[in-house]
mmCIF file of C-alpha atoms and ligand atoms in Angstrom:
data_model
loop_
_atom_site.group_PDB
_atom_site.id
_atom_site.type_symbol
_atom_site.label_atom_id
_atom_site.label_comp_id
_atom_site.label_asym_id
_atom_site.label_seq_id
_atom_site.Cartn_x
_atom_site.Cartn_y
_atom_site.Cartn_z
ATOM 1 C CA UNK E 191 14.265 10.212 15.305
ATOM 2 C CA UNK E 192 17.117 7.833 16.674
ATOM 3 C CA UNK E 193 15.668 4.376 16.808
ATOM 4 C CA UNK E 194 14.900 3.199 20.048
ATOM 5 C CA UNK E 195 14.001 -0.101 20.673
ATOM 6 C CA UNK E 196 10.511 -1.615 20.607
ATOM 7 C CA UNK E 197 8.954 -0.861 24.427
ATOM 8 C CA UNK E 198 7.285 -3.466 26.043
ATOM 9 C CA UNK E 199 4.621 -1.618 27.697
ATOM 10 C CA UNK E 200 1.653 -2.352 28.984
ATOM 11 C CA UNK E 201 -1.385 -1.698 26.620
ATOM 12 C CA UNK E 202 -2.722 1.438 28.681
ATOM 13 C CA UNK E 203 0.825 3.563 28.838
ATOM 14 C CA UNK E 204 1.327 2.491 24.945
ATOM 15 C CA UNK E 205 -0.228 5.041 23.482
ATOM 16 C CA UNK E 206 2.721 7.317 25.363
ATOM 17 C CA UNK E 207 5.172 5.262 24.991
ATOM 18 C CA UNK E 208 5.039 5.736 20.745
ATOM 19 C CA UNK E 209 5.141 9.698 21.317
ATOM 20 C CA UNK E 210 8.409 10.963 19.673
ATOM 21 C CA UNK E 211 9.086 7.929 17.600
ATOM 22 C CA UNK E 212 9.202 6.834 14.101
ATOM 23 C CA UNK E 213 7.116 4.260 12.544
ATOM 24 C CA UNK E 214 9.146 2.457 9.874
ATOM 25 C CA UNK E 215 8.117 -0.862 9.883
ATOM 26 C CA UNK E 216 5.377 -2.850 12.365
ATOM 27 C CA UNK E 217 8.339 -4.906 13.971
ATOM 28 C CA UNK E 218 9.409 -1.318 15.674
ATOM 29 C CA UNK E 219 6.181 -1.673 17.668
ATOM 30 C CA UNK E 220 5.121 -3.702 20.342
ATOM 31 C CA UNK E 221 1.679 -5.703 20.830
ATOM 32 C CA UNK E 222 0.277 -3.428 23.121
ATOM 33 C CA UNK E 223 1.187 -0.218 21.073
ATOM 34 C CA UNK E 224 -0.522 -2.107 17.920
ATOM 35 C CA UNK E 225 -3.402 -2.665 19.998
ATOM 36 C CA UNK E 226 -3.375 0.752 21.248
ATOM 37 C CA UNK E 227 -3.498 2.409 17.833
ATOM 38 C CA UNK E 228 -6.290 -0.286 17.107
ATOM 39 C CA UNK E 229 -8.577 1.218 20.145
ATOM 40 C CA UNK E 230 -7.586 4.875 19.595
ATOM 41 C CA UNK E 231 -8.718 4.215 15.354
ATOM 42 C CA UNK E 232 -11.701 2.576 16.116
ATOM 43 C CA UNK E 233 -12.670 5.917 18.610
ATOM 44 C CA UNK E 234 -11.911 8.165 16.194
ATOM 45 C CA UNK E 235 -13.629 6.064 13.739
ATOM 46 C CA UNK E 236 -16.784 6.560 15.439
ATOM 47 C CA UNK E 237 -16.327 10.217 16.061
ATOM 48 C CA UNK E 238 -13.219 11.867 14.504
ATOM 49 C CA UNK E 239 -15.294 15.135 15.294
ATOM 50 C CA UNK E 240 -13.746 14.625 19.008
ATOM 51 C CA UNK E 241 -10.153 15.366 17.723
ATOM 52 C CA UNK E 242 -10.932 18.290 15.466
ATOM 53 C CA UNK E 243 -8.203 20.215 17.456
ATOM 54 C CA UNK E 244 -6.186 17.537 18.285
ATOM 55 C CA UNK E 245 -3.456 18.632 15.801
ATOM 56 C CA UNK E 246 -3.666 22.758 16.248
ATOM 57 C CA UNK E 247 -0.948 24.377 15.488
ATOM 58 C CA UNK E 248 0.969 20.884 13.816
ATOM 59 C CA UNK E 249 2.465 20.225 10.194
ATOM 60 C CA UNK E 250 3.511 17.542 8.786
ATOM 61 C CA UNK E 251 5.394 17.063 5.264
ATOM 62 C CA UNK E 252 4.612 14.184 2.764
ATOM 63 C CA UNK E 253 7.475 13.769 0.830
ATOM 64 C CA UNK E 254 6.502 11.329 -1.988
ATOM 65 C CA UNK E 255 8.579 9.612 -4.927
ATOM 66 C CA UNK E 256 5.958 7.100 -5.987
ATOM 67 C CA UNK E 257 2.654 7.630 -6.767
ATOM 68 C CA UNK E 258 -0.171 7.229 -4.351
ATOM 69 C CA UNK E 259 -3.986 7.848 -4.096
ATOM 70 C CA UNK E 260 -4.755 6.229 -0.727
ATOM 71 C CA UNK E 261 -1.772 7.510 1.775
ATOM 72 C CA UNK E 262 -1.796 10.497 0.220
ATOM 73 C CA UNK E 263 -4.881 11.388 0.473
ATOM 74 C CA UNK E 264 -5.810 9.949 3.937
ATOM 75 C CA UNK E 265 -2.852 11.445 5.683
ATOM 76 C CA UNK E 266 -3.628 14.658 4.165
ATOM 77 C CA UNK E 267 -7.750 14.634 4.942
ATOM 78 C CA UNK E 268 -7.140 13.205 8.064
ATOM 79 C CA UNK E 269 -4.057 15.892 9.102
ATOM 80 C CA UNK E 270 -6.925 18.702 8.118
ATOM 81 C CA UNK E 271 -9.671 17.426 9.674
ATOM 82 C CA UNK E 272 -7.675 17.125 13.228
ATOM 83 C CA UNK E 273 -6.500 21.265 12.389
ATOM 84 C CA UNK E 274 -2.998 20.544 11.565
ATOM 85 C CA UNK E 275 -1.864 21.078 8.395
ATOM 86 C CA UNK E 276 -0.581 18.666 5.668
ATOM 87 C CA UNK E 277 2.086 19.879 2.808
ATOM 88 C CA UNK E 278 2.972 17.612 0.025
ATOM 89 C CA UNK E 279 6.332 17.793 -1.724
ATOM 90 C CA UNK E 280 5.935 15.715 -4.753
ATOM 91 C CA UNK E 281 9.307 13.841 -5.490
ATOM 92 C CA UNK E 282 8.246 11.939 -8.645
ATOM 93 C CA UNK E 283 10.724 13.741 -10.624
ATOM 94 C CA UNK E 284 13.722 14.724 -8.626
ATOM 95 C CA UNK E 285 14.386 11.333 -5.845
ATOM 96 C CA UNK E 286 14.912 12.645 -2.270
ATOM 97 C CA UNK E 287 18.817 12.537 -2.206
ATOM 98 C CA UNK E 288 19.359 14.175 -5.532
ATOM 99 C CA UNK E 289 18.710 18.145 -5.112
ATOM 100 C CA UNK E 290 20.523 17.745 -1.718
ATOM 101 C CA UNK E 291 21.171 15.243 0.958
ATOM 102 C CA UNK E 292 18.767 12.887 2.651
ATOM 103 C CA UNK E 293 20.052 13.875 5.791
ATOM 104 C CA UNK E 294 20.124 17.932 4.757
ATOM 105 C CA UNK E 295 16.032 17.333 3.999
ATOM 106 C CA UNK E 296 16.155 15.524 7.672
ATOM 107 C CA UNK E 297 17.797 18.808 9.180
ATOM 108 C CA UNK E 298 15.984 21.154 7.216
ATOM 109 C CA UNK E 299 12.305 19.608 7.202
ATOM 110 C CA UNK E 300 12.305 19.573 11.211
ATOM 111 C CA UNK E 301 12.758 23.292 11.484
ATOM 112 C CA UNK E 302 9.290 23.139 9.652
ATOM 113 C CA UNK E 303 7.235 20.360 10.394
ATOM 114 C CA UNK E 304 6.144 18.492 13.605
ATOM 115 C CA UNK E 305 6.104 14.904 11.469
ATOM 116 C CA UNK E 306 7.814 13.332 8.218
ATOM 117 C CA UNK E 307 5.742 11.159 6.478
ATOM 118 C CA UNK E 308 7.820 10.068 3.329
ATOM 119 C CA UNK E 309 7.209 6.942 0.389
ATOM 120 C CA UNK E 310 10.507 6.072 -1.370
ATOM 121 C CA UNK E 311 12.452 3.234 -3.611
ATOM 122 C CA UNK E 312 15.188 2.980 -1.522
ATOM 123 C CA UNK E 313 14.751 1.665 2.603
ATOM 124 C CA UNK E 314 17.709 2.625 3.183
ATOM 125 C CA UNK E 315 16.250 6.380 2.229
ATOM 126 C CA UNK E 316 13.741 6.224 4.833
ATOM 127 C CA UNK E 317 16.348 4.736 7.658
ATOM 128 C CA UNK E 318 18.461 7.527 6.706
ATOM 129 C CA UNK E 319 15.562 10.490 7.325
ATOM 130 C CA UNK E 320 14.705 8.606 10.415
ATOM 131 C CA UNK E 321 18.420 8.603 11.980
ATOM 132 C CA UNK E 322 19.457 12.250 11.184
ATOM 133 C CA UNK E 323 15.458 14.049 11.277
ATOM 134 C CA UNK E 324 14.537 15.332 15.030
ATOM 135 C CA UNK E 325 10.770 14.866 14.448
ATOM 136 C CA UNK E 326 9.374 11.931 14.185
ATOM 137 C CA UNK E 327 9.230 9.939 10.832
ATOM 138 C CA UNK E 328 6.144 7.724 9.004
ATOM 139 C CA UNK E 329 7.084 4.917 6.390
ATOM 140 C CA UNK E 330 4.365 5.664 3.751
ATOM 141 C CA UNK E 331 5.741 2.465 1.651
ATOM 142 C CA UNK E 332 9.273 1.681 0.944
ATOM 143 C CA UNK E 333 10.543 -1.265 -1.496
ATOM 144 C CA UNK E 334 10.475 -3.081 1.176
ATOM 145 C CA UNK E 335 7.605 -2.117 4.110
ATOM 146 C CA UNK E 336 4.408 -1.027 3.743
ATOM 147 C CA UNK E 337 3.635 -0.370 7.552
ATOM 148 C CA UNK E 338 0.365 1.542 7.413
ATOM 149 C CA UNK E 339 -1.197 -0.967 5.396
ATOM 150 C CA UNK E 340 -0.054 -3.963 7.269
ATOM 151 C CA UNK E 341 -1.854 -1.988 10.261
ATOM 152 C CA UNK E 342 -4.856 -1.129 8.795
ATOM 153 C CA UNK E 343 -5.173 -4.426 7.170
ATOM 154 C CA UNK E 344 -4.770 -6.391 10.696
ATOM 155 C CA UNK E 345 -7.468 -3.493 12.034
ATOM 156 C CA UNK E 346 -10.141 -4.122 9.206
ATOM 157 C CA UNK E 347 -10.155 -7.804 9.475
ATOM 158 C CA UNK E 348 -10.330 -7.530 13.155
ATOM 159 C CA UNK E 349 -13.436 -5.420 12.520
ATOM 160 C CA UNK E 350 -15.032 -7.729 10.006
ATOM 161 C CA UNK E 351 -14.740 -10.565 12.387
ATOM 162 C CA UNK E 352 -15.085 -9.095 15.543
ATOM 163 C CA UNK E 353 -11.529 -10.707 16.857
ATOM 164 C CA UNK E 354 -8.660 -11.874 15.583
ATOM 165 C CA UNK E 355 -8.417 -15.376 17.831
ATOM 166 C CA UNK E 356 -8.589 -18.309 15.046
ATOM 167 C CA UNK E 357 -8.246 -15.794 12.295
ATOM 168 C CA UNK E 358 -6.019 -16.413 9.601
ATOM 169 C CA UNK E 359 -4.709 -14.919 6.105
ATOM 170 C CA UNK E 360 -3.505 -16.451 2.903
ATOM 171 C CA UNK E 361 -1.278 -13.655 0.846
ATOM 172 C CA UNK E 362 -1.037 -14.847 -2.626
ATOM 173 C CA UNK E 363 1.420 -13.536 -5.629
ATOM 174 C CA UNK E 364 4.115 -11.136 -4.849
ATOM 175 C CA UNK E 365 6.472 -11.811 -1.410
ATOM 176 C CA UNK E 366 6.635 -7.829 -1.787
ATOM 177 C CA UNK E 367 6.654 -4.795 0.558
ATOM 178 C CA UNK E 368 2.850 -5.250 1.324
ATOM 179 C CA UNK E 369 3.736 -9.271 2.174
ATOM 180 C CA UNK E 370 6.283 -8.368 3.979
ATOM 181 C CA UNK E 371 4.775 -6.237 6.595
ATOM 182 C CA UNK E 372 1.125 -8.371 6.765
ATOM 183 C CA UNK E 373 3.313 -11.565 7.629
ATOM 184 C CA UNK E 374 5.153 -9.446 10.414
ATOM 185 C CA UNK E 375 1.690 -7.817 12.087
ATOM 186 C CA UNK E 376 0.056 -10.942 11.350
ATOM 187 C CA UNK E 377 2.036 -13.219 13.375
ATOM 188 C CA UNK E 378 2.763 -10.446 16.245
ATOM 189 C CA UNK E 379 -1.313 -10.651 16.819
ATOM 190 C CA UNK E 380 -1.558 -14.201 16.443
ATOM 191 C CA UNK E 381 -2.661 -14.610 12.873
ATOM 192 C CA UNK E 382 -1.488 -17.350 11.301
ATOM 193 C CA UNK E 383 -0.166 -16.329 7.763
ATOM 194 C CA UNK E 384 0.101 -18.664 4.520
ATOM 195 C CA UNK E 385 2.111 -17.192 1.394
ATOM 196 C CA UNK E 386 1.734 -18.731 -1.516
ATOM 197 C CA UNK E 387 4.039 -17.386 -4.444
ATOM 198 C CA UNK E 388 5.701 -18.699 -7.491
ATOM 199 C CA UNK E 389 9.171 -20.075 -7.074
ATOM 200 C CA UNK E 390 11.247 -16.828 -7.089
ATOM 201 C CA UNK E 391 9.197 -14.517 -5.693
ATOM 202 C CA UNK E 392 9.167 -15.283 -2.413
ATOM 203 C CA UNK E 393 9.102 -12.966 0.836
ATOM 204 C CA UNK E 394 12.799 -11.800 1.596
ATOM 205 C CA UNK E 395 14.251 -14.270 3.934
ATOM 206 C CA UNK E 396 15.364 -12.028 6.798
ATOM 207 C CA UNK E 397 12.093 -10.857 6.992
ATOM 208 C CA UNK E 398 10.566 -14.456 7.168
ATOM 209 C CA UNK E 399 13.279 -15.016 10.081
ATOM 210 C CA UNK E 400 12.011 -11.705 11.744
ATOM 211 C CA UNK E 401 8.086 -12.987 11.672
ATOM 212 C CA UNK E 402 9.302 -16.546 12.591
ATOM 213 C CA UNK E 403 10.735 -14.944 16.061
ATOM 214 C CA UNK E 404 7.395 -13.114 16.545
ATOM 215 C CA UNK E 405 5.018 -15.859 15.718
ATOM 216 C CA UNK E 406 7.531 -18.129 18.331
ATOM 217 C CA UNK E 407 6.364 -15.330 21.047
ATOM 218 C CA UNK E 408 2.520 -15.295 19.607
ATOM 219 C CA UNK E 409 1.790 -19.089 18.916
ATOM 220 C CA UNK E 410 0.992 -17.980 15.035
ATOM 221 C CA UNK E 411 2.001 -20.282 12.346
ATOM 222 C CA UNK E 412 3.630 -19.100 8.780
ATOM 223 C CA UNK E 413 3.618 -21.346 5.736
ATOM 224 C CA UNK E 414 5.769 -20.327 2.634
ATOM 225 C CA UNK E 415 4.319 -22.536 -0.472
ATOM 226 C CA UNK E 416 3.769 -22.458 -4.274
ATOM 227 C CA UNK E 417 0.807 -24.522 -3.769
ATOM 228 C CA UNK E 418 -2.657 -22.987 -4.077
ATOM 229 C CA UNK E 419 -4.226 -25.613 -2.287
ATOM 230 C CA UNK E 420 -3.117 -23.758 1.056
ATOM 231 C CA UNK E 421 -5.721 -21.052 0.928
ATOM 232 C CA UNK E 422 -8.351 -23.696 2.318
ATOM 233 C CA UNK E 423 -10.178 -22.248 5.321
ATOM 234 C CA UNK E 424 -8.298 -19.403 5.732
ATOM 235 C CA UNK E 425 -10.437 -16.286 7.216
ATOM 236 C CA UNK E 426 -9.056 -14.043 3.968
ATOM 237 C CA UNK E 427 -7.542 -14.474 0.592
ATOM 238 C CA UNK E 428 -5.095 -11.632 0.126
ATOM 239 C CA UNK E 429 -3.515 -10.475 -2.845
ATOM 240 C CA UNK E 430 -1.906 -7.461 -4.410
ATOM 241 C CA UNK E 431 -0.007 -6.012 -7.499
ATOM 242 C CA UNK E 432 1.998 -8.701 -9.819
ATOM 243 C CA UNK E 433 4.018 -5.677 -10.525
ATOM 244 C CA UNK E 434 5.342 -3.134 -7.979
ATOM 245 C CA UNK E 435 6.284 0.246 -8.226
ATOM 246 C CA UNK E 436 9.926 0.372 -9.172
ATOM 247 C CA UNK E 437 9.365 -3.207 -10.938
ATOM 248 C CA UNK E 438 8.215 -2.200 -14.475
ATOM 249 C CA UNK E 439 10.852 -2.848 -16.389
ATOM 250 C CA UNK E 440 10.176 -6.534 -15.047
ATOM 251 C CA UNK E 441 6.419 -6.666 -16.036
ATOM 252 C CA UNK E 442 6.395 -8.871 -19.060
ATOM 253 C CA UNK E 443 8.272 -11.794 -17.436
ATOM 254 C CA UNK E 444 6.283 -11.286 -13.747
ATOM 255 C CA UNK E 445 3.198 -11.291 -15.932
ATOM 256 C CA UNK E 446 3.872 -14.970 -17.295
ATOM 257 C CA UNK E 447 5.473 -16.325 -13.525
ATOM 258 C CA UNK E 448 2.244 -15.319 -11.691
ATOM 259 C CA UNK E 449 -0.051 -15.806 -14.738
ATOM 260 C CA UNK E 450 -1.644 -19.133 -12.233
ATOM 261 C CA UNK E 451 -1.818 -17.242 -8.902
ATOM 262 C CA UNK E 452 -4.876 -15.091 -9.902
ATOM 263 C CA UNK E 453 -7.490 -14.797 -7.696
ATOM 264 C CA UNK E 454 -10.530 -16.167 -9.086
ATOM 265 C CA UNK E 455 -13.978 -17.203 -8.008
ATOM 266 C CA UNK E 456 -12.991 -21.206 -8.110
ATOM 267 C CA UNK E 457 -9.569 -20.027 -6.083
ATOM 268 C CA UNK E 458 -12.182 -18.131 -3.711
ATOM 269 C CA UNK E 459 -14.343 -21.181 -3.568
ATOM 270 C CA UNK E 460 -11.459 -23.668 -2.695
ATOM 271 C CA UNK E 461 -10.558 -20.877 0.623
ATOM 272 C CA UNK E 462 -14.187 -21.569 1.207
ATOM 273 C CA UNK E 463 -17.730 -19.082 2.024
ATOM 274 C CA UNK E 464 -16.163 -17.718 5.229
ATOM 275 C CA UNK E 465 -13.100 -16.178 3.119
ATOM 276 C CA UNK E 466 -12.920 -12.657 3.073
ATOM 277 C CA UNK E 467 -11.067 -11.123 -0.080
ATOM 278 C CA UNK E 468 -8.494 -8.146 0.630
ATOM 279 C CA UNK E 469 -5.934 -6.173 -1.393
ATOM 280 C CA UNK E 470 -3.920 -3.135 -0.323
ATOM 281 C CA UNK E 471 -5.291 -1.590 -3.976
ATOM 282 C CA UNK E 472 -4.704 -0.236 -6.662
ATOM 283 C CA UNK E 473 -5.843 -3.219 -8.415
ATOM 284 C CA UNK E 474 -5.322 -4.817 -11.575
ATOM 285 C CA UNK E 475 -8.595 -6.671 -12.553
ATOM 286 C CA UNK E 476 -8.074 -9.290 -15.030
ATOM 287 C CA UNK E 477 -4.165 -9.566 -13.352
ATOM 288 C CA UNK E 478 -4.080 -10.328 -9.410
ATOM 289 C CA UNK E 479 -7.586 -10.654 -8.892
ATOM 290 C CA UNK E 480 -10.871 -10.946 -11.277
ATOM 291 C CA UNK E 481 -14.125 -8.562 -11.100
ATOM 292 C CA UNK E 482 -16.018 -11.517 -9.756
ATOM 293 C CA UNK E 483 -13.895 -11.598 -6.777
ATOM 294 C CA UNK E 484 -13.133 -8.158 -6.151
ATOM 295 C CA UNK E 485 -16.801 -6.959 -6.602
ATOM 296 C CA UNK E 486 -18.357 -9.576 -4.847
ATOM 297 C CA UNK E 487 -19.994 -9.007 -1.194
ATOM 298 C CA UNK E 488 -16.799 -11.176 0.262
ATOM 299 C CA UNK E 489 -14.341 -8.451 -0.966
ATOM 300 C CA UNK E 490 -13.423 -5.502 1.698
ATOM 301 C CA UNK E 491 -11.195 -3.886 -0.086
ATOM 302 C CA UNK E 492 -12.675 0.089 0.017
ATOM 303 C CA UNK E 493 -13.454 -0.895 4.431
ATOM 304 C CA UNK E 494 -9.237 -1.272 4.032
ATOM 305 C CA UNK E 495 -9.193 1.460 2.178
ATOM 306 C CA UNK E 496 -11.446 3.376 4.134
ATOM 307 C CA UNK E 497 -9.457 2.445 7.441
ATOM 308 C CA UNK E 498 -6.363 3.421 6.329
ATOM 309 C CA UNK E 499 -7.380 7.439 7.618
ATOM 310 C CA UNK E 500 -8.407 6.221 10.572
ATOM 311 C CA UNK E 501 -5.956 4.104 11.618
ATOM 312 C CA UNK E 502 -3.176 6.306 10.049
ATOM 313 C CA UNK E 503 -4.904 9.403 12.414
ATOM 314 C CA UNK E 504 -4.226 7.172 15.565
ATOM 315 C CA UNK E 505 -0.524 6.752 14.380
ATOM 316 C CA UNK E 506 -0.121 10.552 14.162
ATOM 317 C CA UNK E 507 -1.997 10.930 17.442
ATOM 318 C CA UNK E 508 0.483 8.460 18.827
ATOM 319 C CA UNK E 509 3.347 10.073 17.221
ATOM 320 C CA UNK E 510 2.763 13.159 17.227
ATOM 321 C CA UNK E 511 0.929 13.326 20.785
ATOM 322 C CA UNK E 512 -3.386 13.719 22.214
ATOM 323 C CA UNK E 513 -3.786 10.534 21.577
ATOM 324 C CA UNK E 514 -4.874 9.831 24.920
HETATM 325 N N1 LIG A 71 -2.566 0.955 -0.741
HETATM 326 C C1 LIG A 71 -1.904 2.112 -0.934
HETATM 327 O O1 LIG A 71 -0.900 2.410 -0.270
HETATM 328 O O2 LIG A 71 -2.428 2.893 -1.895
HETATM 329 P P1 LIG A 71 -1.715 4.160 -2.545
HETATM 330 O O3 LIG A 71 -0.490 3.647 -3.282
HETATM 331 O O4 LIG A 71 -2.726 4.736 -3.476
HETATM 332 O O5 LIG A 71 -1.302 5.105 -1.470
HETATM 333 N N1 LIG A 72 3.224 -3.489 -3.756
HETATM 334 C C1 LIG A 72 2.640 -2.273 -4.293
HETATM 335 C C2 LIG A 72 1.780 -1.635 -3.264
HETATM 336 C C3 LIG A 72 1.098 -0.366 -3.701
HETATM 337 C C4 LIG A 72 0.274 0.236 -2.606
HETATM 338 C C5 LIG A 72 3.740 -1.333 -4.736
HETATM 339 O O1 LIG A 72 4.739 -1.200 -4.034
HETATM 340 O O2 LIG A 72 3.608 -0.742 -5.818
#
């Protein structure tokens, strides 16, 4: 759809307020429409049964040039078990753009389908579907955004600690796509947000200058350091892949630059015995993140993982409508 910008709603007409639009990164969102999609997850969370008609008649397309276990499959369980129906249109081979136009699969797909929900390299690729397609369009992980995550993430830890006042979250490695969009719903609900990455690989700066305008508004702090001394007292220790998809052909010299930003038990111990441990997953034990620390009663990685159906359903209800 055309972008519109972010409504500043009040939380009750929020969840009407998204219907129609396209969710391409958390900053296109307001509070109260992040909190809305919180309260309408958490209800179908506890009985999804509720909205098992909620999407009659609906399709939506997953177009998908990356690989994916998680958004795939929760969009696509969660689609069928609100009676709409989920295609996938696997990409891996032939990039969106190639066959035909990014625009001409905009114009064609929303004859079909009520909803894109596409995962590409580019961000520009995903802009592009948004502008031209009719219908509204879900960022299922660009280079740069990984909105459904950043939601979910903000959700789960919300969950774990019953609010998010006080919380806060140290990201550690990779200022990547999944950094990028924690730091930006972080700081819109008030969560202050430490990253701590090797020199180089720090979060792109027009994205630090976007969450620095939101944390002004929310009172949330953001610290950008190399020093892993910052994770002390934080509510969660967050970490992800040294080596995104679309960065192989970097691995060898990423794998020596974040060789010290592991997350290990003594790393764990210096955050201290309220720190939660969180990655987006897939992980890399023995790279990011040890078994010690991602096996260990502190890590909630598979309640993220579980969360990411629920609280992508309440984006689709929003989106897509009977959300209410
Ligand atoms: N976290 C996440 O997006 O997982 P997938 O790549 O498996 O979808
Ligand atoms: N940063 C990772 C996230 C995978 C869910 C990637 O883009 O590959």
């Amino acid at each position: 759809m055309p972008t519109t910008s972010p409504a500043r709603s009040s939380h009750s007409s929020a969840a009407k307020s998204l219907l129609g639009r396209d969710l391409i990164t958390v900053a296109d969102l307001s509070v109260d429409e992040i909190l809305s999609i919180f309260d309408l997850a958490a209800r179908t969370k506890a009985d999804l049964r509720a909205w098992r008609r909620a999407l009659d008649g609906r399709a939506v397309v997953m177009l998908f040039e990356k690989d994916s276990l998680r958004t795939k499959v929760a969009f696509e369980v969660g689609v069928s078990r609100m009676g709409g129906h989920a295609i996938y249109h696997n990409h891996m081979d032939c990039r969106i753009g190639e066959r035909e136009s990014v625009s001409d699969y905009a114009r064609n797909l929303e004859r079909f389908a009520d909803c894109i929900i596409a995962r590409t390299f580019g961000h520009d690729v995903i802009c592009e579907l948004a502008q031209t397609s009719r219908v509204p369009v879900i960022n299922a992980l660009t280079e740069k955004y990984h909105p459904c995550q950043a939601l979910t993430d903000l959700f789960t830890l919300r969950e774990q600690l019953g609010t998010l006042d006080g919380a806060s979250i140290a990201f550690v490695g990779d200022g990547n796509n999944v950094c990028h969009s924690l730091m930006l719903c972080s700081v819109m609900l008030g969560v202050d947000i430490t990253v701590i990455a090797p020199k180089g690989y720090a979060p792109d700066e027009d994205v630090v200058e976007k969450a620095q305008g939101f944390a002004a508004a929310s009172g949330a702090t953001i610290t950008l350091t190399s020093d892993l001394g910052a994770v002390e007292g934080v509510s969660a220790v967050y970490t992800d892949a040294w080596v995104s998809m679309g960065f192989e052909a970097e691995a060898a010299q990423r794998h020596v630059a974040f060789a010290s930003y592991q997350v290990t038990p003594e790393l764990m111990q210096r955050a201290g015995k309220q720190a939660l441990f969180m990655h987006c997953l897939p992980a890399h034990r023995g790279f990011e993140v040890v078994p010690e620390v991602i096996d260990s009663e502190s890590s909630i990685v598979f309640e993220q993982a579980e969360n990411r159906m629920h609280v992508q359903n309440s984006i689709l209800l929003h989106l897509l409508g009977d959300g209410s």
